[in-house]
PDB file of C-alpha atoms in Angstrom:
ATOM      1  CA  MET A 365       1.384 -14.356 -23.759  1.00 36.00           C
ATOM      2  CA  THR A 366       0.608 -13.107 -20.235  1.00 43.00           C
ATOM      3  CA  PRO A 367       2.694 -14.642 -17.453  1.00 47.00           C
ATOM      4  CA  THR A 368       0.709 -16.477 -14.791  1.00 47.00           C
ATOM      5  CA  THR A 369       3.364 -17.058 -12.160  1.00 50.00           C
ATOM      6  CA  ALA A 370       5.873 -15.003 -10.237  1.00 47.00           C
ATOM      7  CA  THR A 371       8.531 -15.136 -12.894  1.00 52.00           C
ATOM      8  CA  THR A 372      10.785 -12.559 -14.448  1.00 60.00           C
ATOM      9  CA  ASP A 373       8.613 -12.831 -17.575  1.00 90.00           C
ATOM     10  CA  TRP A 374       6.490  -9.860 -16.532  1.00 96.00           C
ATOM     11  CA  THR A 375       7.065  -6.810 -18.698  1.00 96.00           C
ATOM     12  CA  PRO A 376       5.654  -3.360 -17.924  1.00 96.00           C
ATOM     13  CA  GLN A 377       3.137  -3.898 -20.735  1.00 97.00           C
ATOM     14  CA  SER A 378       1.978  -7.386 -19.659  1.00 97.00           C
ATOM     15  CA  ALA A 379       1.816  -6.352 -15.993  1.00 97.00           C
ATOM     16  CA  GLN A 380      -0.151  -3.196 -16.777  1.00 97.00           C
ATOM     17  CA  LYS A 381      -2.574  -5.261 -18.877  1.00 96.00           C
ATOM     18  CA  TRP A 382      -2.981  -7.696 -15.956  1.00 97.00           C
ATOM     19  CA  VAL A 383      -3.621  -4.845 -13.473  1.00 97.00           C
ATOM     20  CA  LYS A 384      -6.172  -3.178 -15.756  1.00 96.00           C
ATOM     21  CA  GLY A 385      -7.827  -6.546 -16.508  1.00 96.00           C
ATOM     22  CA  GLY A 386      -8.805  -6.720 -12.849  1.00 96.00           C
ATOM     23  CA  THR A 387      -8.839 -10.497 -12.379  1.00 96.00           C
ATOM     24  CA  TRP A 388      -7.012  -9.878  -9.090  1.00 97.00           C
ATOM     25  CA  LYS A 389     -10.039  -7.933  -7.746  1.00 96.00           C
ATOM     26  CA  LYS A 390     -12.324 -10.956  -7.367  1.00 92.00           C
ATOM     27  CA  GLY A 391     -15.370  -8.656  -7.212  1.00 94.00           C
ATOM     28  CA  LEU A 392     -13.720  -5.771  -5.329  1.00 95.00           C
ATOM     29  CA  LYS A 393     -14.969  -2.501  -6.809  1.00 95.00           C
ATOM     30  CA  LEU A 394     -11.748  -0.510  -6.338  1.00 96.00           C
ATOM     31  CA  ASP A 395      -8.693   0.238  -8.433  1.00 95.00           C
ATOM     32  CA  VAL A 396      -5.060   0.698  -7.515  1.00 97.00           C
ATOM     33  CA  TYR A 397      -3.529   4.108  -8.024  1.00 96.00           C
ATOM     34  CA  PRO A 398      -2.429   4.714 -11.622  1.00 94.00           C
ATOM     35  CA  ASP A 399       1.330   4.717 -11.013  1.00 94.00           C
ATOM     36  CA  VAL A 400       1.513   1.495  -9.000  1.00 97.00           C
ATOM     37  CA  ASP A 401       4.572  -0.625  -9.822  1.00 97.00           C
ATOM     38  CA  ALA A 402       2.543  -3.036 -11.965  1.00 97.00           C
ATOM     39  CA  VAL A 403       5.440  -5.464 -12.500  1.00 97.00           C
ATOM     40  CA  GLU A 404       6.098  -5.765  -8.770  1.00 97.00           C
ATOM     41  CA  PHE A 405       2.366  -6.077  -8.040  1.00 98.00           C
ATOM     42  CA  ALA A 406       2.018  -8.883 -10.609  1.00 98.00           C
ATOM     43  CA  LYS A 407       5.080 -10.730  -9.266  1.00 97.00           C
ATOM     44  CA  GLN A 408       4.075 -10.426  -5.618  1.00 97.00           C
ATOM     45  CA  TYR A 409       0.431 -11.293  -6.264  1.00 98.00           C
ATOM     46  CA  HIS A 410       1.229 -14.437  -8.229  1.00 97.00           C
ATOM     47  CA  ALA A 411       3.909 -15.546  -5.754  1.00 97.00           C
ATOM     48  CA  ASN A 412       1.467 -15.300  -2.841  1.00 96.00           C
ATOM     49  CA  GLN A 413      -2.000 -15.218  -4.406  1.00 97.00           C
ATOM     50  CA  ALA A 414      -3.880 -16.772  -1.474  1.00 97.00           C
ATOM     51  CA  ILE A 415      -2.778 -13.988   0.886  1.00 97.00           C
ATOM     52  CA  TRP A 416      -3.572 -11.207  -1.600  1.00 98.00           C
ATOM     53  CA  ASP A 417      -6.968 -12.768  -2.343  1.00 98.00           C
ATOM     54  CA  LYS A 418      -7.669 -12.901   1.404  1.00 98.00           C
ATOM     55  CA  ALA A 419      -6.884  -9.183   1.759  1.00 98.00           C
ATOM     56  CA  PHE A 420      -9.044  -8.195  -1.209  1.00 98.00           C
ATOM     57  CA  ALA A 421     -11.897 -10.469  -0.041  1.00 97.00           C
ATOM     58  CA  TYR A 422     -11.729  -8.883   3.415  1.00 98.00           C
ATOM     59  CA  MET A 423     -12.047  -5.452   1.840  1.00 97.00           C
ATOM     60  CA  ARG A 424     -14.926  -6.615  -0.357  1.00 97.00           C
ATOM     61  CA  ASP A 425     -16.870  -8.549   2.302  1.00 97.00           C
ATOM     62  CA  ASN A 426     -16.587  -6.310   5.368  1.00 97.00           C
ATOM     63  CA  ASP A 427     -17.981  -2.915   6.267  1.00 97.00           C
ATOM     64  CA  LEU A 428     -14.620  -1.206   6.723  1.00 97.00           C
ATOM     65  CA  ALA A 429     -16.258   1.984   8.019  1.00 96.00           C
ATOM     66  CA  ALA A 430     -17.710   0.022  10.952  1.00 97.00           C
ATOM     67  CA  LEU A 431     -14.433  -1.622  11.997  1.00 97.00           C
ATOM     68  CA  PRO A 432     -13.076  -0.475  15.366  1.00 96.00           C
ATOM     69  CA  ASN A 433      -9.598   0.997  15.610  1.00 96.00           C
ATOM     70  CA  GLY A 434      -6.918  -1.555  16.319  1.00 97.00           C
ATOM     71  CA  SER A 435      -4.748  -4.256  14.807  1.00 97.00           C
ATOM     72  CA  SER A 436      -5.463  -7.877  14.018  1.00 97.00           C
ATOM     73  CA  LYS A 437      -3.797 -10.825  12.361  1.00 97.00           C
ATOM     74  CA  LEU A 438      -5.817 -12.115   9.437  1.00 97.00           C
ATOM     75  CA  ASP A 439      -3.352 -14.870   8.527  1.00 97.00           C
ATOM     76  CA  GLY A 440      -0.612 -15.170  11.115  1.00 95.00           C
ATOM     77  CA  ASP A 441       2.429 -13.105  10.180  1.00 94.00           C
ATOM     78  CA  LEU A 442       1.542 -13.192   6.476  1.00 97.00           C
ATOM     79  CA  LEU A 443      -1.354 -10.722   6.600  1.00 98.00           C
ATOM     80  CA  THR A 444      -2.235  -8.178   9.263  1.00 98.00           C
ATOM     81  CA  LEU A 445      -4.716  -5.328   9.403  1.00 98.00           C
ATOM     82  CA  SER A 446      -4.507  -2.008  11.200  1.00 97.00           C
ATOM     83  CA  VAL A 447      -7.537   0.291  11.448  1.00 97.00           C
ATOM     84  CA  THR A 448      -6.924   3.880  12.526  1.00 96.00           C
ATOM     85  CA  GLU A 449      -8.659   7.244  12.619  1.00 94.00           C
ATOM     86  CA  PRO A 450      -5.706   9.551  13.031  1.00 81.00           C
ATOM     87  CA  THR A 451      -5.660  13.290  12.768  1.00 82.00           C
ATOM     88  CA  SER A 452      -3.947  14.182   9.515  1.00 87.00           C
ATOM     89  CA  LYS A 453      -0.638  16.014   9.843  1.00 94.00           C
ATOM     90  CA  GLU A 454       0.781  19.104   8.251  1.00 95.00           C
ATOM     91  CA  PHE A 455       3.311  18.232   5.546  1.00 96.00           C
ATOM     92  CA  ASP A 456       6.360  19.183   7.643  1.00 95.00           C
ATOM     93  CA  LYS A 457       5.216  16.820  10.430  1.00 95.00           C
ATOM     94  CA  THR A 458       5.293  13.778   8.115  1.00 96.00           C
ATOM     95  CA  GLN A 459       8.249  11.815   6.804  1.00 96.00           C
ATOM     96  CA  TRP A 460       9.201   9.327   4.152  1.00 98.00           C
ATOM     97  CA  GLU A 461       9.265   5.666   5.176  1.00 98.00           C
ATOM     98  CA  SER A 462       9.786   2.204   3.729  1.00 98.00           C
ATOM     99  CA  HIS A 463       9.409  -1.404   4.806  1.00 98.00           C
ATOM    100  CA  ARG A 464      11.391  -4.515   3.882  1.00 97.00           C
ATOM    101  CA  LYS A 465       9.312  -7.443   5.143  1.00 98.00           C
ATOM    102  CA  TYR A 466       5.835  -6.169   4.329  1.00 98.00           C
ATOM    103  CA  ILE A 467       4.009  -4.482   1.489  1.00 98.00           C
ATOM    104  CA  ASP A 468       1.633  -1.720   2.582  1.00 98.00           C
ATOM    105  CA  LEU A 469      -1.860  -1.818   1.132  1.00 98.00           C
ATOM    106  CA  GLN A 470      -3.299   1.507   2.285  1.00 98.00           C
ATOM    107  CA  TYR A 471      -6.939   2.419   1.825  1.00 98.00           C
ATOM    108  CA  ILE A 472      -8.801   5.524   2.965  1.00 97.00           C
ATOM    109  CA  VAL A 473     -12.211   4.416   4.224  1.00 97.00           C
ATOM    110  CA  ARG A 474     -13.492   7.898   5.077  1.00 96.00           C
ATOM    111  CA  GLY A 475     -12.045  11.324   4.324  1.00 96.00           C
ATOM    112  CA  LYS A 476      -8.966  12.269   2.308  1.00 96.00           C
ATOM    113  CA  GLU A 477      -5.252  12.410   2.888  1.00 96.00           C
ATOM    114  CA  LYS A 478      -2.307  13.174   0.680  1.00 97.00           C
ATOM    115  CA  MET A 479       0.240  10.392   0.091  1.00 97.00           C
ATOM    116  CA  GLY A 480       3.606  10.690  -1.601  1.00 97.00           C
ATOM    117  CA  VAL A 481       5.669   8.001  -3.300  1.00 97.00           C
ATOM    118  CA  GLN A 482       9.137   7.904  -4.835  1.00 97.00           C
ATOM    119  CA  PRO A 483      12.028   5.462  -5.253  1.00 96.00           C
ATOM    120  CA  LEU A 484      14.244   4.947  -2.220  1.00 96.00           C
ATOM    121  CA  SER A 485      17.232   5.836  -4.410  1.00 95.00           C
ATOM    122  CA  ASN A 486      15.982   9.459  -4.398  1.00 96.00           C
ATOM    123  CA  LEU A 487      15.864   9.654  -0.583  1.00 98.00           C
ATOM    124  CA  THR A 488      18.419  10.020   2.230  1.00 97.00           C
ATOM    125  CA  VAL A 489      18.204   7.763   5.292  1.00 98.00           C
ATOM    126  CA  THR A 490      17.450   9.691   8.505  1.00 98.00           C
ATOM    127  CA  GLU A 491      16.611   6.666  10.684  1.00 98.00           C
ATOM    128  CA  PRO A 492      18.199   3.351   9.642  1.00 98.00           C
ATOM    129  CA  TYR A 493      16.052   0.291   9.153  1.00 98.00           C
ATOM    130  CA  ASN A 494      14.578  -1.037  12.406  1.00 98.00           C
ATOM    131  CA  GLU A 495      13.955  -4.755  11.890  1.00 96.00           C
ATOM    132  CA  ALA A 496      11.644  -5.093  14.894  1.00 96.00           C
ATOM    133  CA  LYS A 497       9.367  -2.334  13.555  1.00 96.00           C
ATOM    134  CA  ASP A 498      10.054  -3.080   9.862  1.00 97.00           C
ATOM    135  CA  VAL A 499      10.586   0.579   9.039  1.00 98.00           C
ATOM    136  CA  ALA A 500      13.236   3.045   7.952  1.00 98.00           C
ATOM    137  CA  HIS A 501      12.739   6.812   7.648  1.00 98.00           C
ATOM    138  CA  TYR A 502      14.106   9.235   5.076  1.00 98.00           C
ATOM    139  CA  SER A 503      14.307  12.838   4.005  1.00 97.00           C
ATOM    140  CA  GLY A 504      14.098  14.128   0.477  1.00 96.00           C
ATOM    141  CA  ASP A 505      12.318  16.416  -1.894  1.00 94.00           C
ATOM    142  CA  GLY A 506      10.214  15.592  -4.886  1.00 93.00           C
ATOM    143  CA  GLY A 507       8.114  12.520  -5.368  1.00 95.00           C
ATOM    144  CA  LYS A 508       4.630  12.203  -6.715  1.00 97.00           C
ATOM    145  CA  TYR A 509       1.668  13.073  -4.483  1.00 97.00           C
ATOM    146  CA  TYR A 510      -1.897  11.822  -4.591  1.00 97.00           C
ATOM    147  CA  ASP A 511      -5.093  12.879  -2.855  1.00 96.00           C
ATOM    148  CA  ALA A 512      -6.091   9.486  -1.481  1.00 97.00           C
ATOM    149  CA  ASP A 513      -9.804   8.910  -0.987  1.00 96.00           C
ATOM    150  CA  PRO A 514     -12.209   5.932  -0.777  1.00 97.00           C
ATOM    151  CA  SER A 515     -12.010   5.245  -4.514  1.00 95.00           C
ATOM    152  CA  THR A 516      -8.442   3.947  -4.698  1.00 97.00           C
ATOM    153  CA  ILE A 517      -6.033   1.431  -3.154  1.00 98.00           C
ATOM    154  CA  TYR A 518      -2.380   2.388  -2.646  1.00 98.00           C
ATOM    155  CA  LEU A 519       0.311  -0.319  -2.705  1.00 98.00           C
ATOM    156  CA  PHE A 520       3.815   0.435  -1.454  1.00 98.00           C
ATOM    157  CA  PHE A 521       6.513  -2.175  -2.086  1.00 98.00           C
ATOM    158  CA  PRO A 522       9.936  -2.370  -0.367  1.00 97.00           C
ATOM    159  CA  GLN A 523      11.591  -0.198  -3.042  1.00 96.00           C
ATOM    160  CA  ASP A 524       8.923   2.512  -2.643  1.00 97.00           C
ATOM    161  CA  GLY A 525       9.516   5.366  -0.274  1.00 97.00           C
ATOM    162  CA  HIS A 526       6.100   6.580   0.797  1.00 98.00           C
ATOM    163  CA  ARG A 527       4.880   9.543   2.798  1.00 97.00           C
ATOM    164  CA  PRO A 528       1.344   9.030   4.130  1.00 95.00           C
ATOM    165  CA  SER A 529      -0.969  10.942   6.487  1.00 94.00           C
ATOM    166  CA  ILE A 530      -0.515  14.407   4.962  1.00 96.00           C
ATOM    167  CA  LYS A 531      -3.435  16.726   5.699  1.00 96.00           C
ATOM    168  CA  VAL A 532      -5.836  17.670   2.919  1.00 96.00           C
ATOM    169  CA  GLU A 533      -7.680  20.912   3.692  1.00 94.00           C
ATOM    170  CA  GLY A 534     -11.144  20.191   5.103  1.00 93.00           C
ATOM    171  CA  TYR A 535     -10.287  16.670   6.305  1.00 94.00           C
ATOM    172  CA  ASP A 536      -8.903  16.671   9.828  1.00 87.00           C
ATOM    173  CA  VAL A 537      -9.681  13.053  10.784  1.00 88.00           C
ATOM    174  CA  VAL A 538      -9.330  10.232   8.289  1.00 95.00           C
ATOM    175  CA  LYS A 539     -10.383   6.603   8.743  1.00 97.00           C
ATOM    176  CA  LYS A 540      -7.816   4.336   7.166  1.00 97.00           C
ATOM    177  CA  VAL A 541      -7.020   0.647   6.912  1.00 97.00           C
ATOM    178  CA  VAL A 542      -3.529  -0.643   6.290  1.00 98.00           C
ATOM    179  CA  PHE A 543      -3.002  -4.262   5.351  1.00 98.00           C
ATOM    180  CA  LYS A 544       0.550  -5.526   5.817  1.00 98.00           C
ATOM    181  CA  ILE A 545       1.193  -8.258   3.247  1.00 98.00           C
ATOM    182  CA  ARG A 546       4.343 -10.314   3.714  1.00 98.00           C
ATOM    183  CA  VAL A 547       6.791  -9.934   0.823  1.00 97.00           C
ATOM    184  CA  ALA A 548       6.963 -13.222  -1.113  1.00 94.00           C
ATOM    185  CA  GLY A 549      10.047 -15.247  -0.314  1.00 81.00           C
ATOM    186  CA  MET A 550      10.679 -13.640   3.090  1.00 71.00           C
TER     187      MET A 550
END
């Protein structure tokens, strides 16, 4: 039986089956990166489905490449969108980060950038959590890195340290959208 609510009934197998089944996409033609925390995704999605569906519908129904840079609230403090075209950074100019109140849904609209992810337990705090900015920064080695491009969505939950905006050779400027989805129960 596949769980249908945000319960502790999700197992890695049932959550992975749900992610691969794609019912969450509602017509969106993208996949999440292969190592997404499927259990956390399933729990968060089912606990706050209307907000997730709004984010995925926005991605599906809008020309993201034509969006101007800037931030907007799509559903009050539950769902925000930031559109940027930053210059990618050399690896040593980037840092690990995490958020407590919001889940990052990061999507590369144009270009490529490298993104890293690893558990917070493997990282050392360099800047303590700033509640006003909802961010903490870390140092650490290791992690898993991905060449993010317009084919894949990246989801970073509060327990995920992530290191975005790393330059990929040949891609100086990258257009990116970041949806901030409020963590269920916050």
